[in-house]
Structures are given as C-alpha cells and as structure tokens.
XYZ file of C-alpha atoms in Angstrom:
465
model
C -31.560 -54.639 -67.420
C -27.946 -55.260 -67.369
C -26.966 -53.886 -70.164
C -22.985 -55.317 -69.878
C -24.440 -59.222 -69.634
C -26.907 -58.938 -72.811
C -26.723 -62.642 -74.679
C -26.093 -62.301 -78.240
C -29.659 -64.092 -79.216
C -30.903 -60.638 -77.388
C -28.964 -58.457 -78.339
C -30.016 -59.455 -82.281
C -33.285 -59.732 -81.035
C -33.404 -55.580 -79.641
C -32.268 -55.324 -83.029
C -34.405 -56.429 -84.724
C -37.209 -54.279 -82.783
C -35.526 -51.340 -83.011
C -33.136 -50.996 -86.073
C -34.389 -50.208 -89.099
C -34.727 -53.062 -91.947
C -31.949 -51.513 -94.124
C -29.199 -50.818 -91.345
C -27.626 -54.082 -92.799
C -24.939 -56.019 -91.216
C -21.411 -58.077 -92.085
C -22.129 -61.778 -91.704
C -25.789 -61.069 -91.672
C -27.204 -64.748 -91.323
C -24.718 -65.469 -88.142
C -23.357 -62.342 -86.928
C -20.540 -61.499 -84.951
C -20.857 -59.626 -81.906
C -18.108 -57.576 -81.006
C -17.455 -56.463 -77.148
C -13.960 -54.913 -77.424
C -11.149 -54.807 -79.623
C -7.276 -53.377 -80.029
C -5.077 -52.812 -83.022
C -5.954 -55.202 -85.781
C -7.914 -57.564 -83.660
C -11.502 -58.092 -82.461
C -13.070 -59.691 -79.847
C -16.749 -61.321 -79.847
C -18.755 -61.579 -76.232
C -17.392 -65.404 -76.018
C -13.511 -63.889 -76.119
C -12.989 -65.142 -79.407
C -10.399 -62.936 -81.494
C -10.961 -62.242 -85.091
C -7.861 -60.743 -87.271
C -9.762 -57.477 -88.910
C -9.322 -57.054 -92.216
C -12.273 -55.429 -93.191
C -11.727 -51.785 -91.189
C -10.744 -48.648 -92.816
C -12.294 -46.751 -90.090
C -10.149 -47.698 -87.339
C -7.175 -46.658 -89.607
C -3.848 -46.921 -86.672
C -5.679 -49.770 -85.012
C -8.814 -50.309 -82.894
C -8.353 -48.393 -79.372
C -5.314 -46.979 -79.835
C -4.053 -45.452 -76.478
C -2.510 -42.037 -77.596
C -6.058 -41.500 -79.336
C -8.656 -42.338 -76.592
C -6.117 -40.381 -74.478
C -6.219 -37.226 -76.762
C -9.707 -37.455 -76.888
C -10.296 -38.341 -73.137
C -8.530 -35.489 -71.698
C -9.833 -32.880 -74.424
C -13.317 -34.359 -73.294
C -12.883 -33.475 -69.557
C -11.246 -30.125 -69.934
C -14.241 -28.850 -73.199
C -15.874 -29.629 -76.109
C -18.965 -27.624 -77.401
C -20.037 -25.755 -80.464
C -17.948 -25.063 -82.968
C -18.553 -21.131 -83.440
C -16.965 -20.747 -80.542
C -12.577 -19.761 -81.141
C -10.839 -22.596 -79.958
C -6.949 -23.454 -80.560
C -7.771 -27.314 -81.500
C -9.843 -26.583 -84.819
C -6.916 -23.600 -86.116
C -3.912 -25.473 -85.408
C -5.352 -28.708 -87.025
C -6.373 -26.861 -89.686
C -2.899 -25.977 -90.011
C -1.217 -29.245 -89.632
C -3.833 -31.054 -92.352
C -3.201 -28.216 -94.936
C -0.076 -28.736 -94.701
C -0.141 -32.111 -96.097
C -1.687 -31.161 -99.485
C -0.300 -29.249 -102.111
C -0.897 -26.107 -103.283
C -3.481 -24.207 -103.459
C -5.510 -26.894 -101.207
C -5.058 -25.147 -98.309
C -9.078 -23.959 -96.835
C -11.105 -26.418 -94.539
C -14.439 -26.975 -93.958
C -14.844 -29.372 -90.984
C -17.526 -31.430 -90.685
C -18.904 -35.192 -89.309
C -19.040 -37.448 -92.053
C -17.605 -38.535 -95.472
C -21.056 -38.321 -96.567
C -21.219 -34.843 -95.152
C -18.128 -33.920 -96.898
C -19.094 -35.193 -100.529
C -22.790 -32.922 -100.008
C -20.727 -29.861 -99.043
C -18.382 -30.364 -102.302
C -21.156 -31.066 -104.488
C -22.583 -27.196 -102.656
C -18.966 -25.674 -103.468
C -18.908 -26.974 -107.176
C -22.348 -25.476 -107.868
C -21.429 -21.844 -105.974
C -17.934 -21.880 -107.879
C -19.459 -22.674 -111.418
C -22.900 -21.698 -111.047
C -23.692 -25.096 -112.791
C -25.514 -28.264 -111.510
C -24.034 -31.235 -114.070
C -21.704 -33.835 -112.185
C -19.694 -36.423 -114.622
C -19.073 -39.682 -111.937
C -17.789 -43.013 -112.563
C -19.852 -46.671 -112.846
C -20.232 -48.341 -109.764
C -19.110 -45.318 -107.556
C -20.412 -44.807 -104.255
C -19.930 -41.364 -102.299
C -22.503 -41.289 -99.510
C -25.582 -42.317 -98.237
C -27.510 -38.583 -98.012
C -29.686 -38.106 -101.047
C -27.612 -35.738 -103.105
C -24.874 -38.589 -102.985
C -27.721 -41.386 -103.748
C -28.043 -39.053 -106.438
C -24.561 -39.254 -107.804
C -23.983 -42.947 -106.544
C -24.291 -45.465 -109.178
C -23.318 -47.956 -107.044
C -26.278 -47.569 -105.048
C -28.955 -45.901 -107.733
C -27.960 -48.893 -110.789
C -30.730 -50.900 -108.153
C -33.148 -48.907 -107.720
C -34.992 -48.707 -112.220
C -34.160 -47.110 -114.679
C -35.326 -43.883 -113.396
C -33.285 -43.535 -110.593
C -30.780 -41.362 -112.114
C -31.334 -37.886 -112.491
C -30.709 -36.034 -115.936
C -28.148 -33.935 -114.292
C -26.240 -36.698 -113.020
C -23.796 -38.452 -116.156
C -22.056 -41.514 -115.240
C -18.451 -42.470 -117.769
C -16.654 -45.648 -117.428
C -14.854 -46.789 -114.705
C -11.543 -47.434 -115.347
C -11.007 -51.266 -114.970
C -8.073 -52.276 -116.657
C -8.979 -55.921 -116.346
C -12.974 -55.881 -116.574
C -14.027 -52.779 -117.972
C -14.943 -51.138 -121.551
C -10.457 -51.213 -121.856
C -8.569 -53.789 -120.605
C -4.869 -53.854 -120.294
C -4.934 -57.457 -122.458
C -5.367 -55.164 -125.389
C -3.810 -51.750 -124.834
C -0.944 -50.166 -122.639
C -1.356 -48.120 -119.738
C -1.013 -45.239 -121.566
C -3.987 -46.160 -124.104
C -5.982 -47.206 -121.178
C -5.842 -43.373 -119.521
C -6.524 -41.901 -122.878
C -9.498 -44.144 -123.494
C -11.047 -43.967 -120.267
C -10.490 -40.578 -120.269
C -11.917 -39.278 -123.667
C -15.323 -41.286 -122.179
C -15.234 -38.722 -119.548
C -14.632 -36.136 -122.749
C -17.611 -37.500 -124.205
C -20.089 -36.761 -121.630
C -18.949 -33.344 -121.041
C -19.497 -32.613 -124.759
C -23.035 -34.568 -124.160
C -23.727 -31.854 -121.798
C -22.598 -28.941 -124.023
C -24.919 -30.108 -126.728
C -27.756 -29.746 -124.563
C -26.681 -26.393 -123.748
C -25.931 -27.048 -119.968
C -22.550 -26.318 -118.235
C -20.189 -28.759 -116.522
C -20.420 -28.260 -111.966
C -17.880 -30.703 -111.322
C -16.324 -34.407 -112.109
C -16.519 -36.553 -109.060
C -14.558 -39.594 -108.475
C -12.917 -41.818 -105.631
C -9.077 -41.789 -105.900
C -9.262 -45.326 -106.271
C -12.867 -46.859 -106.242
C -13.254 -49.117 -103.268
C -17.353 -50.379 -103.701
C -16.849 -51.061 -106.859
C -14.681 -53.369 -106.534
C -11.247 -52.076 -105.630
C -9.988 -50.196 -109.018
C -6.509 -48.879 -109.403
C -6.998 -46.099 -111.748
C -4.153 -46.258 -114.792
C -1.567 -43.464 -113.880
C -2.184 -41.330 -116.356
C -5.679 -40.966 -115.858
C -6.992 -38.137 -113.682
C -4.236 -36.118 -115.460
C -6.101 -36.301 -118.951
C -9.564 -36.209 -117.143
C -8.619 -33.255 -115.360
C -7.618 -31.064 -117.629
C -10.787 -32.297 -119.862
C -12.958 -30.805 -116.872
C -10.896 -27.972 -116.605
C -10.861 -26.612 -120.215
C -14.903 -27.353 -119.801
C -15.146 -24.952 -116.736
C -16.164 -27.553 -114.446
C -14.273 -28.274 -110.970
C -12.583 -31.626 -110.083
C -13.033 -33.689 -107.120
C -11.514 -36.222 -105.757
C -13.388 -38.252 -103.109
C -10.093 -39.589 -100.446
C -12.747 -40.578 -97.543
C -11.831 -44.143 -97.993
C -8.150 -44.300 -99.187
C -6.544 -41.246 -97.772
C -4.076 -40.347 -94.780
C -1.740 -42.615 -96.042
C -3.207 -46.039 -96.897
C -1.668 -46.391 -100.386
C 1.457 -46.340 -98.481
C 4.030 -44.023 -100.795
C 1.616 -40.727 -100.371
C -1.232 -39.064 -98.225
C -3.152 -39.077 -100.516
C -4.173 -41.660 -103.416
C -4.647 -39.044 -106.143
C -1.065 -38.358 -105.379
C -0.132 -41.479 -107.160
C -0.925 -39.654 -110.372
C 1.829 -37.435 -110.439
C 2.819 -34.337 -108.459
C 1.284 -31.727 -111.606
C -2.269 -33.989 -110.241
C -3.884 -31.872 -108.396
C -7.990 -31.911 -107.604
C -9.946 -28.452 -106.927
C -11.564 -30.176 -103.931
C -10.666 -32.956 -101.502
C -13.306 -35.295 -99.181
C -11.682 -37.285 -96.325
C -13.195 -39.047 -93.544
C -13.624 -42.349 -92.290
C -10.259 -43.014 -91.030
C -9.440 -39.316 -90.304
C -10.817 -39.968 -86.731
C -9.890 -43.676 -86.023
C -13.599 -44.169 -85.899
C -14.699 -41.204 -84.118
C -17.118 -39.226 -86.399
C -14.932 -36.145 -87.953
C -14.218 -34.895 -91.787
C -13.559 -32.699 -93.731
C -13.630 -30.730 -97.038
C -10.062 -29.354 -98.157
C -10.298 -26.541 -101.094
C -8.972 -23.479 -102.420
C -9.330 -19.904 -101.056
C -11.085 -18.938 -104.708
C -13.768 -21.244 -104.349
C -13.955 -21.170 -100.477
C -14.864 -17.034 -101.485
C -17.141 -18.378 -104.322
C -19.130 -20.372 -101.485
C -19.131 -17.652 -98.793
C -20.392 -14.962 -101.804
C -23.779 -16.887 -102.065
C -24.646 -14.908 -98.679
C -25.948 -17.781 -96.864
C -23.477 -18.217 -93.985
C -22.465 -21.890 -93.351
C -21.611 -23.873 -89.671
C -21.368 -27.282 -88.400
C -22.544 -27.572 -85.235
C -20.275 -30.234 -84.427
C -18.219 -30.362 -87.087
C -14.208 -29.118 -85.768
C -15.453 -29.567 -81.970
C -12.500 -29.847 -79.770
C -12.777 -33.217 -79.158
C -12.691 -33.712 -82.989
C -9.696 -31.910 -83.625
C -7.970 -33.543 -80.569
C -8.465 -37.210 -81.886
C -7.648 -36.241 -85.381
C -4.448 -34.287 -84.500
C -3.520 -37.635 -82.534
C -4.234 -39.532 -85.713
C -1.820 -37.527 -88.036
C 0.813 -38.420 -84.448
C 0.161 -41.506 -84.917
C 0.648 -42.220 -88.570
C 4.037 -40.118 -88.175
C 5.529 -41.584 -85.180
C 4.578 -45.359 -86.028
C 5.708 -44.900 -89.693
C 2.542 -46.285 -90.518
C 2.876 -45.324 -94.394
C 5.577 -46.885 -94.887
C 3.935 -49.969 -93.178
C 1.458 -50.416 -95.732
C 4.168 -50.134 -98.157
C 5.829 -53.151 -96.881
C 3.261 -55.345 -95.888
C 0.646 -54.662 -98.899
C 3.931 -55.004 -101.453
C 4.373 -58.534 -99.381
C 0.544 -59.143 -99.813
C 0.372 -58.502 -103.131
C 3.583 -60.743 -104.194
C 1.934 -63.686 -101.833
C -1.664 -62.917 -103.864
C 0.182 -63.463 -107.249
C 1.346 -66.901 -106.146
C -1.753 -67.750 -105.091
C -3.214 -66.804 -108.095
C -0.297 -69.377 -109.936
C -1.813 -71.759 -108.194
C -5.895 -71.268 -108.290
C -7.826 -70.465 -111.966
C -10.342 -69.176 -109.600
C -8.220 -66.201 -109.139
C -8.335 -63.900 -112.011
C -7.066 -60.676 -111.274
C -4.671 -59.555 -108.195
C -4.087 -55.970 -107.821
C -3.712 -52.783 -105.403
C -1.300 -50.402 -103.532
C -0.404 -50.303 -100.234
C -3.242 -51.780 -98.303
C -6.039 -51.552 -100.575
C -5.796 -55.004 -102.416
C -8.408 -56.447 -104.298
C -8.562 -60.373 -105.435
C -11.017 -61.110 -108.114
C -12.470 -64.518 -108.149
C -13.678 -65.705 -111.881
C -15.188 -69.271 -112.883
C -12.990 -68.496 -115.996
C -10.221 -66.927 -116.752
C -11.121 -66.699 -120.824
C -14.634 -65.690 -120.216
C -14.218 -63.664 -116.493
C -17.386 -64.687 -115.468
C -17.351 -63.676 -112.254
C -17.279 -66.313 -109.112
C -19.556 -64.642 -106.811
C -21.462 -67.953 -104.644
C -17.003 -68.699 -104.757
C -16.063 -65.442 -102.958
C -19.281 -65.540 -100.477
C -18.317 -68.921 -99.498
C -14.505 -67.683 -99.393
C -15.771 -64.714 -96.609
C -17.851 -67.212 -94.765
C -15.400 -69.748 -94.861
C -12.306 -67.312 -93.535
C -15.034 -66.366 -90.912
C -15.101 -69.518 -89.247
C -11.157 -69.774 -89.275
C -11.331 -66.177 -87.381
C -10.411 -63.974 -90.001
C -12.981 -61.337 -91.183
C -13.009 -59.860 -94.968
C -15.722 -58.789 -97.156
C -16.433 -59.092 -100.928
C -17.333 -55.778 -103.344
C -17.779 -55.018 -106.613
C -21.233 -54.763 -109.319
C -20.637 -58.530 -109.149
C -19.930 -59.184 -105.778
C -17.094 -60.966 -106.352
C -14.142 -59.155 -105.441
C -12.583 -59.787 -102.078
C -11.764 -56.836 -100.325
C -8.195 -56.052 -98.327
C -8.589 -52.775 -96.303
C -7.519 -53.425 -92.623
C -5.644 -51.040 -90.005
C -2.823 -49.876 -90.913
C -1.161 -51.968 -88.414
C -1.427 -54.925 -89.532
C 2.148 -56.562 -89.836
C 3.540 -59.212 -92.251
C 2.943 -61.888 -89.643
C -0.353 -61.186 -89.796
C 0.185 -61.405 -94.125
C 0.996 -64.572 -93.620
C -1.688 -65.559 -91.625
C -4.324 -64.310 -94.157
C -2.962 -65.854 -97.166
C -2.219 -69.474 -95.649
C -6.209 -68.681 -94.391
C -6.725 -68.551 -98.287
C -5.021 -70.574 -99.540
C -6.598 -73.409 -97.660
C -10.434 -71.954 -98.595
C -9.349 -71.832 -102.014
C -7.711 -74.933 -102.410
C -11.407 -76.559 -101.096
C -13.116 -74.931 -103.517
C -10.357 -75.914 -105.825
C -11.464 -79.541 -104.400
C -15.007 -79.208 -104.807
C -15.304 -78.116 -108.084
C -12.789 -80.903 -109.535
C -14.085 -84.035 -107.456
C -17.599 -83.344 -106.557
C -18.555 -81.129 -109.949
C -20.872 -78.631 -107.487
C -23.212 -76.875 -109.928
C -23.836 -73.188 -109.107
C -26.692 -74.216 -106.571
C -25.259 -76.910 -104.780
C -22.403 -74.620 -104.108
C -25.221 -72.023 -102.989
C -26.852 -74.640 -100.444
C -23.420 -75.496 -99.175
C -22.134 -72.050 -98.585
C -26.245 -71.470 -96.443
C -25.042 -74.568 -94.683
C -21.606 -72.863 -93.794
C -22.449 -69.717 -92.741
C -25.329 -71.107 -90.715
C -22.311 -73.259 -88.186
C-alpha cells in the first residue's frame, strides 16, 4: 500500500476498522483530513488551507522550524530512558522553575496533562494523608480514571452514580450563567460567593469526619465553556483550603506558558500573593510533542518520596522532550509571543463586543489573551442557550475555511484558542467570517421563523456539503 496516496474515503474507512468507537473526531459527519500544516494554518490532502483556531497544542504555530530542529538534532545525537543523567532534563528543569514563583520550584516530568493531574492527585494524598478533592462543575482534567473520577465534565453523563463519595464538586464560577452573576453583584461579591461554596463543601467533609487532600481547578476552565474566574477568587478559595489542611492545585495544561498574554501562567492573573501548592502543564508545553509536567514544592516533593515507593517515567524528561520544550520557552521569548496574545486577543475581544451590538444571538463576550469565549443565547432575558445556532456557526465557518469548535454543559459556547501566532490580520479574518454566519442566522430566524428542528435539518444539510 502506498501509504502517502491514501484517498480520504479510505483513510476514514481504516478508521473506522481500527479506531475505537469513542476516539471521536472535529467535524465528525464530514471530516477534514489534514496532510501538513505551518504556523496558524492547515492543509487538507486536496491543498485546501484552513485558518486554525481550534489548537492549543501547537502553541508557537504548527511546524515551527527552531522546534523540529531542536528536536531533530537531539533525536540523532540520543534519546533513551530517563534514569539515565542527562544535561537536557536538569537545565530545563532549571529554566521552567524559574518561571514560577516561589516555593514552586521541584519537577516531575512526565507525558501527558492527564499524566500530570494523576501524579498531583498522588502528591496531594502523600502530603495530607487524605483522599477528599473539592473540583469545580463542568471541569475536565484528564481522560485516565482517577481524572474521570474528578471530571464532572465528563462523569455529569455517565448516572447519578458516577461520582464517587470522595469526589465534591462547588460551583463554577460563571459570572454570567452560574449560581452568581455579575447582573446582580460586583466582582468582589462574586469571589466571596463562589468562594464560601467551596467553604461549604470543605465543612461538608469535616462533618463527616474526613479530611480535605486537595482543591483542584483549571486556572480558567476551558470545557466548560471558557470561564474567567472573578479576580479575587482563588485568593479566598485558597486560603479556605489552606486553613482546612488540604493542598491547592491549579490545573495550567490548557492555558499556561503564556496564553493569557500578561503572565505565564493564568493563576497569575489573581494576584502575585496567588500562589497554588501544585502546578499541571502540558499540552502546549511541547508544541504537540507529548511532554509535561508537575511543578511543586520541595516539602511535598519529600512528602511523596517518604511513602518509600520510588517513582520514574520512563519517558517522561527524555532528551528529546526536554530539547523541544526548551525550544518552546525560545520561542515564546524571542517571538514575544505573550505579548502577541495581548494584542491580538485585546483586538478580538473589542471586535467580539461589536459584534455582539449588533446580534441578540450573542449573549456574553469574554476572555484574556487568546482564550475568548462567545456565548450564543436564543435570549438575552432568559439565556437559553443557542446550541443547534453555534453548531451551525462551526459548520458554517468550516466551509468558509476557518476551523473553531463549540464547549460548554450546553454546547453553546464558541471556543477561541489558536497558536499563539495568530496575528490581527488573521482577527480580522475570523470576525468578518462571523459576522457573515451570524448575520444568516440573524436572517433566518427573522424571515423564515426556523423552529428549533428545521434549523437542526438545515445545519445536517450543511455540514453534509
């Protein structure tokens, strides 16, 4: 077979032979196939180039020379178990620890954000010697069973049963849909709310005469439906967890290494006193090659290694690993690529809030840097959410070569998370793209008065062309 001239029909069809059922895809009733991409753009197998905005993995652009090169020429001098002593693994250790504060400064390397989350969860428990874990509604930290576990995002599906007793889930913080909302009380009340629900679990557990492991919670929660956390927040959750005896951890592996623009790291955008017991990074800490990590302090590093059970990653902190990441962190510095998101997601988010002027469908606009959420409503009084609206949206921008995906417990959130070179050119591009979808939906729902499944059968009928 010649496995550089497969047709698409085949290549879906070896799919579906060979993947399992639930290895889900983007697009999934016309797919895209993707041969080759570089910086913000991908290519399908008919050389047809789609502007990426979906990819937090590929985090200073697909294929970026000065990381294949690191990890080319690392790859044809060594790479090889990690027990071995190599310079790559210390010396990015070194570099990475520097950009956290005090006292995060001990690394566990490992493959996965998923791996990462585990291996916190492991640290809490040998730290604490308790099992509870406080996370937020609609969080999602991994696809391993411990993270299932502790994933409401992914467990809210499967009963009523599905969460274990050990496992208590507190608010998310959604100043515009949540238990608060920022129509009613100030940023300040919205923190101190939110946060005395995290109070009230802890206490919860007390009552039943169990301890507090850890609280667990993504910076900024991307699955469910791109939250920006009220600034005072994790400060008053913190030190809630902290005066319990529990750890706190914040979960980075999708917005870190600088994609909220004015810091490394999104829990930095709480304040400088903010500071978690344990960090998870990840995805784009390898520009899509498979490396993480856990970042920690040397106290519970010593709690961990005092359990006598030794721990090692095979491949985690390989020298290929280490390479590509160190080129990441180059990357990021030389190409000022924080202060790129700054720019072009403050530019995004001003163009969004026109749009939103302009189309009832939009009903919230919000993010930093480039995270950006737009949530599509059927009413701006009721927020009932628009979720056939923002499927068709996807689909539609699809077709006009422009790839996003929707999020949230209602699915109706489009998501903004591209490389972090995308430029304001390419801003432009996306929101003229939208404004033209929603402007026909705009259309449809004035002149033709779709009903909910008309618009259903028309957005089958779009995604099928």
């Amino acid at each position: 077979m010649d496995r550089e001239h497969i047709s698409k029909d085949k290549t879906i069809l070896l799919r579906q032979k060979y993947i399992g059922p639930s290895c889900k895809l983007f697009f999934k009733s016309d797919p895209i196939k993707i041969v080759r991409a570089s910086g913000q753009y991908m290519f399908s197998e008919t050389g047809e180039r789609y502007l990426d905005c979906i990819n937090n993995v590929a985090h200073v652009g697909h294929c970026h020379p000065k990381v294949v090169e690191a990890g080319n020429k690392q790859a044809a001098l060594l790479n090889t178990n990690s027990r071995f002593l190599h310079d790559n693994l210390v010396l990015y250790a070194e570099r990475l620890a520097a950009l956290f504060p005090d006292p995060l400064k001990v690394l566990f390397m490992v493959n996965s954000g998923s791996e990462a989350n585990d291996l916190a969860l492991r640290l809490a428990q040998a730290h604490t010697k308790q099992k509870d874990v406080i996370v937020l509604d609609h969080a999602y930290h991994g696809h391993v069973m411990s993270l299932i576990d502790i994933s409401p995002y992914k467990f809210n599906h499967l009963g009523p049963d599905a969460k274990p007793d050990w496992v208590h889930v507190a608010s998310v913080p959604d100043r515009y849909r949540g238990k608060y909302r920022d129509t009613e009380h100030s940023l300040d009340e919205l923190s101190t709310l939110y946060a005395q629900d995290v109070e009230d679990q802890i206490q919860n557990i007390r009552s039943s005469g169990k301890g507090i492991s850890c609280f667990i919670s993504e910076s900024l929660q991307s699955c469910g439906g791109q939250i920006i956390t009220p600034p005072g927040y994790l400060r008053e959750v913190y030190k809630h967890v902290r005066n319990s005896g529990g750890l706190c951890i914040a979960d980075e592996v999708q917005v870190g290494f600088g994609r909220v623009g004015s810091h490394w790291w999104a829990f930095q955008l709480a304040g400088e006193d903010v500071v978690p017991d344990i960090v998870t990074i990840g995805k784009p800490m390898g520009n899509g090659h498979p490396v993480a990590a856990v970042v920690t302090t040397y106290e519970i590093a010593k709690s961990f290694a005092g359990l006598g059970v030794e721990y090692f990653n095979t491949y985690g902190g390989n020298p290929v690993s280490c390479a590509i990441a160190n080129a990441v962190i180059d990357v990021i510095e030389t190409e000022n690529l924080r202060e790129n998101a700054t720019k072009v997601g403050n530019y995004l988010l001003s163009r969004f809030t026109i749009l939103m002027t302009k189309y009832q469908l939009i009903g919230d606009v919000r993010g930093v840097g480039m995270f950006i959420g737009i949530e599509l409503v059927k009413d701006r009084s009721t927020k009932e959410p628009a979720t056939a609206e923002a499927k068709h949206a996807i689909t539609r921008a699809k077709q006009e070569k422009v790839l996003l995906s929707v999020d949230g417990p209602n699915e109706n959130v489009i998501k903004f998370k591209p490389p972090m070179v995308f430029s304001l050119e390419d801003a432009d591009h996306l929101v003229n793209i939208l404004d033209r979808i929603f402007g026909e939906i705009d259309d449809s729902r004035q002149v033709e008065k779709l009903t909910e499944k008309e618009l259903i059968k028309r957005i089958n009928g779009a995604s099928m062309s």
